[in-house]
Coordinates of C-alpha atoms and ligand atoms in Angstrom, one line a residue:
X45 CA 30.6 212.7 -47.8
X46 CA 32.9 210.1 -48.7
X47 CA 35.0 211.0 -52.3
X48 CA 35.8 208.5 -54.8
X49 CA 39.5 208.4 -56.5
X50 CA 40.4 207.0 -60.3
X51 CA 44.1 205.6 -60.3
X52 CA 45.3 205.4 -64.2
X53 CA 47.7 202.2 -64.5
X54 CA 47.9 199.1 -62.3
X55 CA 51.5 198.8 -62.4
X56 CA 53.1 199.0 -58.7
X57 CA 52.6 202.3 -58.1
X58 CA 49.1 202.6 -59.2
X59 CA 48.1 199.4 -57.0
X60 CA 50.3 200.2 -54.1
X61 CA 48.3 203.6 -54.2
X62 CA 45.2 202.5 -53.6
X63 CA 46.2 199.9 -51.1
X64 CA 47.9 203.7 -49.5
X65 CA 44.1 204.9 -49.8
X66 CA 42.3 202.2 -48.3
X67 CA 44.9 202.3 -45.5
X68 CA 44.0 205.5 -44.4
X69 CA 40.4 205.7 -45.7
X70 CA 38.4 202.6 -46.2
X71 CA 35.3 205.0 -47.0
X72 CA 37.1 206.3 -50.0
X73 CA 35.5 204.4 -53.5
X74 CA 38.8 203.9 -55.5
X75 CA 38.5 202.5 -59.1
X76 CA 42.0 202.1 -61.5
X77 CA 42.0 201.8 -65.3
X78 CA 44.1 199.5 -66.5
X79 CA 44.7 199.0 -70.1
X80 CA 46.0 195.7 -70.1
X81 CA 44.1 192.8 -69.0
X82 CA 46.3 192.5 -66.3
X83 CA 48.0 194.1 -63.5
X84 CA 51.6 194.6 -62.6
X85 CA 53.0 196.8 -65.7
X86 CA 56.3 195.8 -65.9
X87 CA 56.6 192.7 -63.5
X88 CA 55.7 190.0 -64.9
X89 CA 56.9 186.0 -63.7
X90 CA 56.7 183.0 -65.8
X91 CA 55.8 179.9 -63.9
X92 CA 56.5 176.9 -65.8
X93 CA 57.4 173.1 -64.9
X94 CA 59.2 174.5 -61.7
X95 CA 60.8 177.3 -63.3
X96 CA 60.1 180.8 -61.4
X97 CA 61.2 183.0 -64.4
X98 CA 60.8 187.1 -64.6
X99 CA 60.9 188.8 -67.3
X100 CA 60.5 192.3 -66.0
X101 CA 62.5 193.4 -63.2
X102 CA 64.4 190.8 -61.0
X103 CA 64.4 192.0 -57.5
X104 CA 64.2 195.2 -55.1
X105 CA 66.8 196.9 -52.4
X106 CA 66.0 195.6 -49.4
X107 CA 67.0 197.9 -47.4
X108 CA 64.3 200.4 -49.1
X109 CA 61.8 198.9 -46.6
X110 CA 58.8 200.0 -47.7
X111 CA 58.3 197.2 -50.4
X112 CA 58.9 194.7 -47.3
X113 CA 56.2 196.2 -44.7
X114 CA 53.1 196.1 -48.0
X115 CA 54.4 192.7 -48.3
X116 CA 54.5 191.5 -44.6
X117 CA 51.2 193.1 -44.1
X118 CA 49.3 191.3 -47.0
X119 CA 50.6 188.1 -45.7
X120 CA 53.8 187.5 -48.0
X121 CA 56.4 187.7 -45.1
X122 CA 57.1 184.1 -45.1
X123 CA 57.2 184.3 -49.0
X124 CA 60.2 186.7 -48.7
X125 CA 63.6 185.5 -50.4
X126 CA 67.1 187.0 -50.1
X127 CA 69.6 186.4 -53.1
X128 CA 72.8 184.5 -52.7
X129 CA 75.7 186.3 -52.6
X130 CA 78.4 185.6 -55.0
X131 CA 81.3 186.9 -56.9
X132 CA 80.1 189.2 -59.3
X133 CA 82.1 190.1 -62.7
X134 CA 82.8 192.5 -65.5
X135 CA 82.9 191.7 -68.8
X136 CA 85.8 194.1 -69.9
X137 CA 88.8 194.1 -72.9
X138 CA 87.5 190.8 -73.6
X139 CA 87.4 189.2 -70.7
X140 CA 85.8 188.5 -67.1
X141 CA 87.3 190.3 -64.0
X142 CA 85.7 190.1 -60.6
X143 CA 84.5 193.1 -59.2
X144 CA 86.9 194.1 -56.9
X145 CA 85.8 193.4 -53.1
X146 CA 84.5 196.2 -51.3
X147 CA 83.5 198.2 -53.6
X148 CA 80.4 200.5 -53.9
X149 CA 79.0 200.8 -56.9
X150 CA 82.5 200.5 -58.4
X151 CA 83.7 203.4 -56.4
X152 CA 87.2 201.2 -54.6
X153 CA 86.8 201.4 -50.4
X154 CA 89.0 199.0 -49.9
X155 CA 92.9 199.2 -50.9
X156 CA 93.8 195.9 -51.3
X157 CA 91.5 194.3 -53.6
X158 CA 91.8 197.2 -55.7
X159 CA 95.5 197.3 -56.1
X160 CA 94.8 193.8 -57.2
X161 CA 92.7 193.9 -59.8
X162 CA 93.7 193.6 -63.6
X163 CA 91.0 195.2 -65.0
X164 CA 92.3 198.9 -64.2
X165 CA 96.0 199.8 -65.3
X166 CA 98.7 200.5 -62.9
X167 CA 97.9 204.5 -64.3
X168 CA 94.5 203.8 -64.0
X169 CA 94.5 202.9 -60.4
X170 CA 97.2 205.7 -59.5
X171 CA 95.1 208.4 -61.2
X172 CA 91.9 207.3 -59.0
X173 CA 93.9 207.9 -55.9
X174 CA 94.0 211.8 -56.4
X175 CA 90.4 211.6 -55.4
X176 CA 92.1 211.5 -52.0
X177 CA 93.8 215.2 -52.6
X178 CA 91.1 216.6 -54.7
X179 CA 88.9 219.4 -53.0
X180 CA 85.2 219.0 -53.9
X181 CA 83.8 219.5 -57.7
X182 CA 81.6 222.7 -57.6
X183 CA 78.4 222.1 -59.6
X184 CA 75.6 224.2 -60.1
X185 CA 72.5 222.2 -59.6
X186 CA 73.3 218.8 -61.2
X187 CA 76.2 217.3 -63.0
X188 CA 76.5 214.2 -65.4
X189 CA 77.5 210.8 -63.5
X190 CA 79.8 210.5 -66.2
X191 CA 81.2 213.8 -65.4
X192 CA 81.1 213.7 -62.0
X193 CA 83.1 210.2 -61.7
X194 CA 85.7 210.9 -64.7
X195 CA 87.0 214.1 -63.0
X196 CA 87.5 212.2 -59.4
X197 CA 88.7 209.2 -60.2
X198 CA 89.6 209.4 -63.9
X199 CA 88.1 208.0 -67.4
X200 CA 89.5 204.2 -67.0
X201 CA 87.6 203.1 -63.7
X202 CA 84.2 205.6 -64.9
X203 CA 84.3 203.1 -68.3
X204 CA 85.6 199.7 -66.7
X205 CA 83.6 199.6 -63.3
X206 CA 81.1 202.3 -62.4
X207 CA 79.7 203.0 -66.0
X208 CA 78.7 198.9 -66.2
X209 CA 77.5 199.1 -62.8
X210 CA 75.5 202.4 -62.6
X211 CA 74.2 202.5 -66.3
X212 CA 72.4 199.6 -66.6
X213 CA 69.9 200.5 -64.1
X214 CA 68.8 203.4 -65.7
X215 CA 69.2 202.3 -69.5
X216 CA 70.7 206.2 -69.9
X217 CA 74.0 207.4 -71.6
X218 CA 76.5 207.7 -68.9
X219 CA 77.6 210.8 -69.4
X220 CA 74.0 212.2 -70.0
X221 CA 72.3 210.6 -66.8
X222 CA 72.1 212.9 -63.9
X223 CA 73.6 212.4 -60.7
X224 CA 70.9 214.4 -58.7
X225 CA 68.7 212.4 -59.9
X226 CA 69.9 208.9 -59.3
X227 CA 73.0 208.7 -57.2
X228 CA 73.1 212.2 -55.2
X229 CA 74.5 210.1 -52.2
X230 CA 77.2 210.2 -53.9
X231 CA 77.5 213.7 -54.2
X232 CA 76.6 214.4 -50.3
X233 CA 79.8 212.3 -49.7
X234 CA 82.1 213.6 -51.4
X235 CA 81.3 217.0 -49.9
X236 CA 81.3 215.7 -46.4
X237 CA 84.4 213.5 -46.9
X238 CA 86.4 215.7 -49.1
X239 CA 86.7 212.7 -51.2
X240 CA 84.5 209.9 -52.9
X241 CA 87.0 206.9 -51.9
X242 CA 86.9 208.2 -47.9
X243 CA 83.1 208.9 -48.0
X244 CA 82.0 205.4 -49.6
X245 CA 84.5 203.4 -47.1
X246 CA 82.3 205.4 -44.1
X247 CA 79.5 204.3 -45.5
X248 CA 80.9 200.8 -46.1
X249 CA 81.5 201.1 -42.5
X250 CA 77.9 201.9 -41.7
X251 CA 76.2 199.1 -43.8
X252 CA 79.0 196.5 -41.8
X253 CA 77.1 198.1 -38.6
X254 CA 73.6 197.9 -39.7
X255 CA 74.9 194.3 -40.6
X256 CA 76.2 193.7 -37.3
X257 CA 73.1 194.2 -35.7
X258 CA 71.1 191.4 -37.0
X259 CA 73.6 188.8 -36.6
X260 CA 73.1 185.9 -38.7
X261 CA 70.9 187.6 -41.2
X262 CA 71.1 187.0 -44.7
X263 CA 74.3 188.8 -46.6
X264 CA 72.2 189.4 -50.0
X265 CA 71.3 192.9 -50.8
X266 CA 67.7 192.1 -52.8
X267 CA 64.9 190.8 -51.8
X268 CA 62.5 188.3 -53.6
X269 CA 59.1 186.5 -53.2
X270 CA 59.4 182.4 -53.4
X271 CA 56.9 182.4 -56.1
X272 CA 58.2 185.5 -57.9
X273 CA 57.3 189.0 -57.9
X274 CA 54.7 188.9 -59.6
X275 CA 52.9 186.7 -56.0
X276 CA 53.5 190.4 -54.5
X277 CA 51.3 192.0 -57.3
X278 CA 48.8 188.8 -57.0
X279 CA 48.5 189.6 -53.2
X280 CA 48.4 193.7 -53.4
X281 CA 45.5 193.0 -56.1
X282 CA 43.8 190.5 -54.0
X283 CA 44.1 193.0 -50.7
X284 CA 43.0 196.4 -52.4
X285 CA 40.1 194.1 -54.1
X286 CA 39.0 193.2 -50.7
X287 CA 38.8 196.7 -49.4
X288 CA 36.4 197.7 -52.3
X289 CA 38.9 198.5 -55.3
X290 CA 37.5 197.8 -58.6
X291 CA 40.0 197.2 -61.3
X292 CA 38.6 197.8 -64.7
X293 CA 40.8 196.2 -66.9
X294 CA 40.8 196.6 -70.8
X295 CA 40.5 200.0 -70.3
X296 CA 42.9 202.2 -71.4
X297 CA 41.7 205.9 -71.0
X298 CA 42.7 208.3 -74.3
X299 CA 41.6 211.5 -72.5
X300 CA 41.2 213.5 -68.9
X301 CA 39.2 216.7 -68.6
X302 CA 39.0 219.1 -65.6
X303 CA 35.9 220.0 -64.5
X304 CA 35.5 222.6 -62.0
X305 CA 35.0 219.7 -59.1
X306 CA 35.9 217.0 -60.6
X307 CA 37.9 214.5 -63.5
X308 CA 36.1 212.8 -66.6
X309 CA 38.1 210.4 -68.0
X310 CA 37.5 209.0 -71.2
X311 CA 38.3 205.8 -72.7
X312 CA 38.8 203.9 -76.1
X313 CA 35.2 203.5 -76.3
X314 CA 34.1 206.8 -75.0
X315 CA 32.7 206.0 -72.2
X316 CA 32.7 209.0 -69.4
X317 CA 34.0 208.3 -65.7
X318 CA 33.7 211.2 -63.6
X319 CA 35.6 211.1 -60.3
X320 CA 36.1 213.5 -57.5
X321 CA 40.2 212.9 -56.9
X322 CA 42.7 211.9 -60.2
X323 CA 46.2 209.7 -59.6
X324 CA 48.0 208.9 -62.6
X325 CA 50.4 206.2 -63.1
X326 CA 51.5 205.7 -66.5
X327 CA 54.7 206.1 -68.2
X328 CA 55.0 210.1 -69.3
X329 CA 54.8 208.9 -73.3
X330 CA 51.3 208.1 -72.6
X331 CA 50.1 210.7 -70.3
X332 CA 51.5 213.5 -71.9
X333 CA 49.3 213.0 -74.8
X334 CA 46.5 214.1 -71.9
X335 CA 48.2 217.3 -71.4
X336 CA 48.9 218.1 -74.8
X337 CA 48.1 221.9 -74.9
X338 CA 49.7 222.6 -72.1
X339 CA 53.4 223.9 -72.3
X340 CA 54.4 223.2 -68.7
X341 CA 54.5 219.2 -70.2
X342 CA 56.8 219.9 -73.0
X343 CA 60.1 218.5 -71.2
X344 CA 58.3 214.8 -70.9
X345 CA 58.0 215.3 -75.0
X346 CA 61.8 215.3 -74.9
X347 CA 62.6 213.0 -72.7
X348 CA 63.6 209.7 -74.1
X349 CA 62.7 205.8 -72.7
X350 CA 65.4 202.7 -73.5
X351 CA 64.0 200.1 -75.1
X352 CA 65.0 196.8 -73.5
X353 CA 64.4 193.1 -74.0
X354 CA 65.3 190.0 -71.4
X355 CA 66.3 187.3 -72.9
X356 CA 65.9 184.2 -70.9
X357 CA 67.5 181.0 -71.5
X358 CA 66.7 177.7 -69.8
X359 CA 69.0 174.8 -70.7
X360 CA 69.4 171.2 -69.4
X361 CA 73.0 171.4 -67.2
X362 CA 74.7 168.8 -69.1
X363 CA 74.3 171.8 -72.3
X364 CA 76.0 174.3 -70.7
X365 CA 79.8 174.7 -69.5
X366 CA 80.5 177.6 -66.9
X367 CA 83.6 177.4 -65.8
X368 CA 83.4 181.0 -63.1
X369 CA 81.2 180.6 -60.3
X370 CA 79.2 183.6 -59.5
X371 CA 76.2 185.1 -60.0
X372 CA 76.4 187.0 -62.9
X373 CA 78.3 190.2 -64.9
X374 CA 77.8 193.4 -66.8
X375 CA 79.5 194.4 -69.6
X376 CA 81.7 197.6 -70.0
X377 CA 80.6 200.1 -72.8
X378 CA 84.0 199.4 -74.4
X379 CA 83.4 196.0 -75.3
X380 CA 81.7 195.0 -78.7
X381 CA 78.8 193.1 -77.7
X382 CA 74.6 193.6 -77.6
X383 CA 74.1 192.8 -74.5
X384 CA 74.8 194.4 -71.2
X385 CA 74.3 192.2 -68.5
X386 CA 73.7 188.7 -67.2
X387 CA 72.6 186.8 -64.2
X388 CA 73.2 183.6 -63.8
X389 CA 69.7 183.1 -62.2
X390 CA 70.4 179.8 -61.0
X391 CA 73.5 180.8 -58.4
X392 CA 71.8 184.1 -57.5
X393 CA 67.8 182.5 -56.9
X394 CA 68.1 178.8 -56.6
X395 CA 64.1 178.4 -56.0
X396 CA 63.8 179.8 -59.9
X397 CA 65.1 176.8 -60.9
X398 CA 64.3 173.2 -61.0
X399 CA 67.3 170.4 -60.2
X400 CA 69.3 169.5 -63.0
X401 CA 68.7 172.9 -64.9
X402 CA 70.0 176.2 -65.4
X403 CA 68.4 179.5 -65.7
X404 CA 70.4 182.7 -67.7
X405 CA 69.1 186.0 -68.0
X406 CA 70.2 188.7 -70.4
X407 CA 69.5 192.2 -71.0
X408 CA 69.9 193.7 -74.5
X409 CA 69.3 197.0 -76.1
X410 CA 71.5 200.1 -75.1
X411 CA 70.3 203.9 -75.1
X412 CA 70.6 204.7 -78.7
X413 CA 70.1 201.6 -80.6
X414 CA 67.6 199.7 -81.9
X415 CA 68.8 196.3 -81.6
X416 CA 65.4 195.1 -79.6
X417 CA 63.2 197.2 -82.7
X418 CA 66.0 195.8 -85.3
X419 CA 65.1 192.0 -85.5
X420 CA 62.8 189.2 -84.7
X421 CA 62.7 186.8 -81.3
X422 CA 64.8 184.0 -83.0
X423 CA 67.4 186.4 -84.0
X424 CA 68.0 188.3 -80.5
X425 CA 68.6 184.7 -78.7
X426 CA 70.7 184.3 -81.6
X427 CA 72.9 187.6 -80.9
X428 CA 72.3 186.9 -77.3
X429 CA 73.9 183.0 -77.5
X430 CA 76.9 184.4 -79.2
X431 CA 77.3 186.8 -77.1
X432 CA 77.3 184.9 -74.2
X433 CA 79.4 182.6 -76.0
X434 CA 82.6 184.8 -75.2
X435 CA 82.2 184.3 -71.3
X436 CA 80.9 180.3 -71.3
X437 CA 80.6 177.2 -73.8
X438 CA 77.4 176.0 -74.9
X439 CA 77.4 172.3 -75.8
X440 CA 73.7 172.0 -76.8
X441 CA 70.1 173.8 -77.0
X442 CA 68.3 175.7 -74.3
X443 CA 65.1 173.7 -73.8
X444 CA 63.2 176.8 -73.9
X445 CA 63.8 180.3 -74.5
X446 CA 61.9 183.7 -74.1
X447 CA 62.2 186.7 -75.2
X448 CA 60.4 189.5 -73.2
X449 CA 60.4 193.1 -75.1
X450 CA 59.6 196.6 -72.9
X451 CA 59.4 199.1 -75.5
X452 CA 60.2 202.4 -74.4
X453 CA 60.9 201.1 -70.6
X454 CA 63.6 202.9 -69.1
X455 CA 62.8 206.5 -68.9
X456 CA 66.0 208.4 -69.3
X457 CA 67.1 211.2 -66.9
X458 CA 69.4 213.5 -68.1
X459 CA 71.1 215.9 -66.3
X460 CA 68.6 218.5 -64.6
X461 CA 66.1 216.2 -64.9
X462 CA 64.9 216.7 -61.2
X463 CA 64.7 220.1 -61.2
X464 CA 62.4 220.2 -64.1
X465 CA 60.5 217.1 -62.1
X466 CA 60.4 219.2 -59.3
X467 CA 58.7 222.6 -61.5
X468 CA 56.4 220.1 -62.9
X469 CA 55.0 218.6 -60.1
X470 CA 54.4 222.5 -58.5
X471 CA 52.8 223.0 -61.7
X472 CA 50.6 220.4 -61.4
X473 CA 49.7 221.0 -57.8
X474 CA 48.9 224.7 -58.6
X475 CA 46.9 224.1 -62.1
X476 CA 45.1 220.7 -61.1
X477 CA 43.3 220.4 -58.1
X478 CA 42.8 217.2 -56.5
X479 CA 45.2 215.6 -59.4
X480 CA 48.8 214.3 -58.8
X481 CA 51.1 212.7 -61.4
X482 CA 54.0 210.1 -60.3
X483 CA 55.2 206.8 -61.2
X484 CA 59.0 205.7 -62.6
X485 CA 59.0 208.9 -65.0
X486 CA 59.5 210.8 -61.8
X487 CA 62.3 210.5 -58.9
X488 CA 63.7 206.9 -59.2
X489 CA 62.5 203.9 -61.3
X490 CA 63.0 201.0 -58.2
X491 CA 59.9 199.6 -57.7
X492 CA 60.4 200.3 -53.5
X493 CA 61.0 203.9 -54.9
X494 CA 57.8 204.2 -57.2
X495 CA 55.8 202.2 -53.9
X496 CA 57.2 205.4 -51.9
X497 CA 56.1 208.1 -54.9
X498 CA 52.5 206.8 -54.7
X499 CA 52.4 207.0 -51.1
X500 CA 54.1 210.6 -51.3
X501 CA 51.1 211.0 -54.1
X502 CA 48.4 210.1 -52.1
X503 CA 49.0 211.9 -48.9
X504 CA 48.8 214.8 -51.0
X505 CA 45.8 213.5 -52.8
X506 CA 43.7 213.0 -48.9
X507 CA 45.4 216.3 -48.0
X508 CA 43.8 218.5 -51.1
X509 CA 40.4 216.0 -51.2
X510 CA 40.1 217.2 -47.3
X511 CA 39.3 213.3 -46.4
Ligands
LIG943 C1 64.0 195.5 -68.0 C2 63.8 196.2 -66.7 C3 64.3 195.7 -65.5 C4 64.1 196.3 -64.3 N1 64.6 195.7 -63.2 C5 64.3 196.2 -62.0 C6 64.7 195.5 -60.8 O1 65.3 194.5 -60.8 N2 64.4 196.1 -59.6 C7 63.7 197.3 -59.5 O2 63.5 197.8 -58.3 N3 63.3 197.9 -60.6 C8 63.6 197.4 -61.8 N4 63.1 198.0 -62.9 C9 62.3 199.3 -62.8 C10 60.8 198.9 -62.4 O3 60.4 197.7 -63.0 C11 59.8 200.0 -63.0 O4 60.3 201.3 -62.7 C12 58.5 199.9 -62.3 O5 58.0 198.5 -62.5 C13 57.5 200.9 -62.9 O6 56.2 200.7 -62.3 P1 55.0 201.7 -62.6 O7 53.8 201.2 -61.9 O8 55.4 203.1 -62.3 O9 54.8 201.7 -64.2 P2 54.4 200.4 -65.1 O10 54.8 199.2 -64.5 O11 54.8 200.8 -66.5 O12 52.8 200.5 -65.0 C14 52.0 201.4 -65.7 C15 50.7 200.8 -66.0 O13 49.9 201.7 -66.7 C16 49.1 201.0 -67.7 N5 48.7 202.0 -68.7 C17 49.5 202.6 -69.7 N6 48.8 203.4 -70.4 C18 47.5 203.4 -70.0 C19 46.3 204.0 -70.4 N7 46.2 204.8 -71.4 N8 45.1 203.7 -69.6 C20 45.2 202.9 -68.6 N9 46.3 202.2 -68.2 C21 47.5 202.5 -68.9 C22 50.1 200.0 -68.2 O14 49.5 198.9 -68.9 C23 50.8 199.5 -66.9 O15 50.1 198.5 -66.3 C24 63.3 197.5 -64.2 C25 62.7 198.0 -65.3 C26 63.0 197.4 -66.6 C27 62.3 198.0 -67.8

């Protein structure tokens, strides 16, 4: 007898779940809740008088190809976009520096630009070269990134160039954030290589490769749709809908309860849905409300999300002076500013932007403050204007602005955060039949990474449901 699933949340891990369903079981009835009147969670693109503007996340990593085969197969492969390359910079001791070429991350492979560089010290570079001599750093399970980079290649290049780099993706306190959790490449290297610098300049050598075979391919490491990313949630929703998905929107669900062979969930207006097989997709501040009585949930009630805002600017060209050309910075922890990173959306995606304009994008709000809670939309393009106004000139308005908040958006993990992840989910699997859990709170927050967490989900899900 065919089975019917409930997915909680239509953000891309719910919806790439069910299109993971329908793959392998078109017989399957599959109905997500979706408490917004949309899909798409955090991705979300303005389209406006030519202007392709997100104001969620930007982009994914190509090379995680899963995100490109959904795409391909519901029929966005000629929609596919790769971002120009272009000199990237850090805001540092008051100034811009360009990344140094070569590097990964911020961890130096090659010598040359690195000796170059004025945004490490003569010291600073000489005391990142006893990564070279240093035998491997023994850590029980897991180790702070901060840690982890200060003791190989010292405190200057962890603050100036890896911290601006590697932080900002996961919105967590460097020296909190845990390397098995989010960089264990890393890690792996460093063991193999005896050293960080020698491990990331083989893998250096292995990306040129992979490069090598696809002459003439595009340099850019993320990928993009022409009409945004939201045209790859407008697609995925249109596919899954196709194959039988109903997506109840304005229906956010306040309660599950386990029955002995099935799920009821319960909504705002307490209606009952009962359903044979359970995926939820939510962030953990909303699901572990569900699971309230039971202890095994109590490290998601300690585990902190960043609250973020982007802060889009859209000005006329003749209003705007930039004298570096590249595509963008982030800012070192050092420096006294709000913000923490920029793209200069224009260089990096020129379809964004019509001719004549140009598109900025900042991120503000920093693990620990409340700058985004703090103050009203006028006054965050305020603080985000004179920010910016340190690396270029602005000689008039924007013509528009926007200011996109995502409360509680960046779940932070802290060190021996996958281990407990990894307890939890053989927790679930043992106490809740025919119910899995995953989504960004989980193993990575990329949206290839939470497309590969539902699949990883799912399987499970067909395997226990006996489909
Ligand atoms: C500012 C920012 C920039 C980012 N930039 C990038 C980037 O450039 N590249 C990249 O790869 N990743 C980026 N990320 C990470 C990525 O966007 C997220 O990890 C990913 O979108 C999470 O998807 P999700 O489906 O797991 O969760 P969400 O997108 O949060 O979706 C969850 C869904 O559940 C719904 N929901 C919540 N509660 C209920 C309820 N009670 N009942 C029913 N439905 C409910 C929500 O409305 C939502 O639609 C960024 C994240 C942020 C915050």
């Amino acid at each position: 007898m065919s089975k019917n699933i409930a997915i909680i949340g239509a953000g891309i891990t719910g919806l790439s779940s069910a299109y993971f369903i329908k793959k392998q079981h078109p017989e399957c009835s599959v109905t997500i809740y979706e408490s917004s009147n949309r899909a798409g969670g955090k991705i979300q693109t303005y389209r406006k008088d030519g202007y392709t503007i997100e104001l969620g996340p930007e982009s994914y990593l190509g090379r995680k190809q899963i995100m490109t085969d959904i795409a391909i197969d519901i029929g966005l492969g000629d929609e596919l976009v790769t971002n120009q390359t272009g000199q990237s910079y850090i805001y540092a001791k008051n100034k811009l520096y360009p990344i140094p070429g070569g590097s990964i991350l911020g961890i130096p492979t090659d010598i040359k630009p690195f000796l170059k560089t004025k945004l490490i010290s003569p010291l600073g570079k000489l005391r990142a070269g006893k990564d070279l001599f240093k035998p491997s750093i023994e850590i029980e399970n897991d180790i702070s990134v901060g840690k982890f980079f200060r003791e190989r290649l010292g405190d200057e290049i962890l603050e100036n160039l890896i911290e601006p780099l590697m932080g900002g993706i996961y919105g967590t306190n460097i020296d909190d954030l845990s390397l098995m959790s989010t960089f264990p490449e890393f890690k792996q290297r460093e063991e193999e290589f005896g050293s960080l610098i020698k491990g990331m300049r083989y893998e250096k050598e292995q990306r040129q490769k992979q490069r090598q075979l696809y002459p003439g391919s595009p340099k850019g490491q993320f990928k993009q749709f022409r009409h945004g990313l939201n045209s790859f949630i407008e697609n995925l929703t249109d596919y899954v809908t196709k194959q039988g998905v109903e997506i109840k929107y304005n229906t956010p669900i306040s309660e599950i309860r386990k029955k002995q062979k099935s799920y009821e969930l319960i909504n705002d207006d307490s209606n009952i849905y009962r359903h044979d097989g359970l995926l939820i997709t939510t962030p953990h501040e909303t699901f572990t409300k569900w699971f309230e009585k039971d202890p095994a949930f109590n490290y998601f009630k300690s585990m902190d999300s960043t609250s973020v805002a982007t802060v889009v600017l859209a000005f006329d060209q003749h209003n705007i002076e930039n004298i570096y050309d590249g595509t963008g910075f982030v800012i070192a922890r050092t420096s006294n500013t709000d913000i923490t990173a920029c793209t200069w959306t224009t260089k990096k995606w020129p379809f964004t932007t019509p001719d004549g304009k140009v598109l900025i994008r900042a991120y503000i709000g920093k693990p620990g403050d409340t700058v985004v809670q703090d103050h009203t939309d006028e006054e965050i393009v305020s603080i985000v204007r004179k920010d910016l106004s340190q690396m270029m000139k602005f000689k008039g308005d924007p013509d528009f602005s926007i200011v996109n908040r995502l409360p509680k958006s960046m779940p932070q993990y802290k060190v021996g955060h996958i281990d407990k992840i990894k307890s939890i989910q053989a927790h679930v699997r043992e106490t809740y039949p025919r119910l899995r859990i995953t989504g960004a709170s989980f193993e990575a927050v990329g949206l290839p990474d939470c497309i590969r967490q539902g699949k990883d989900a799912v399987d499970e899900l067909i395997d226990e449901l006996e489909l």
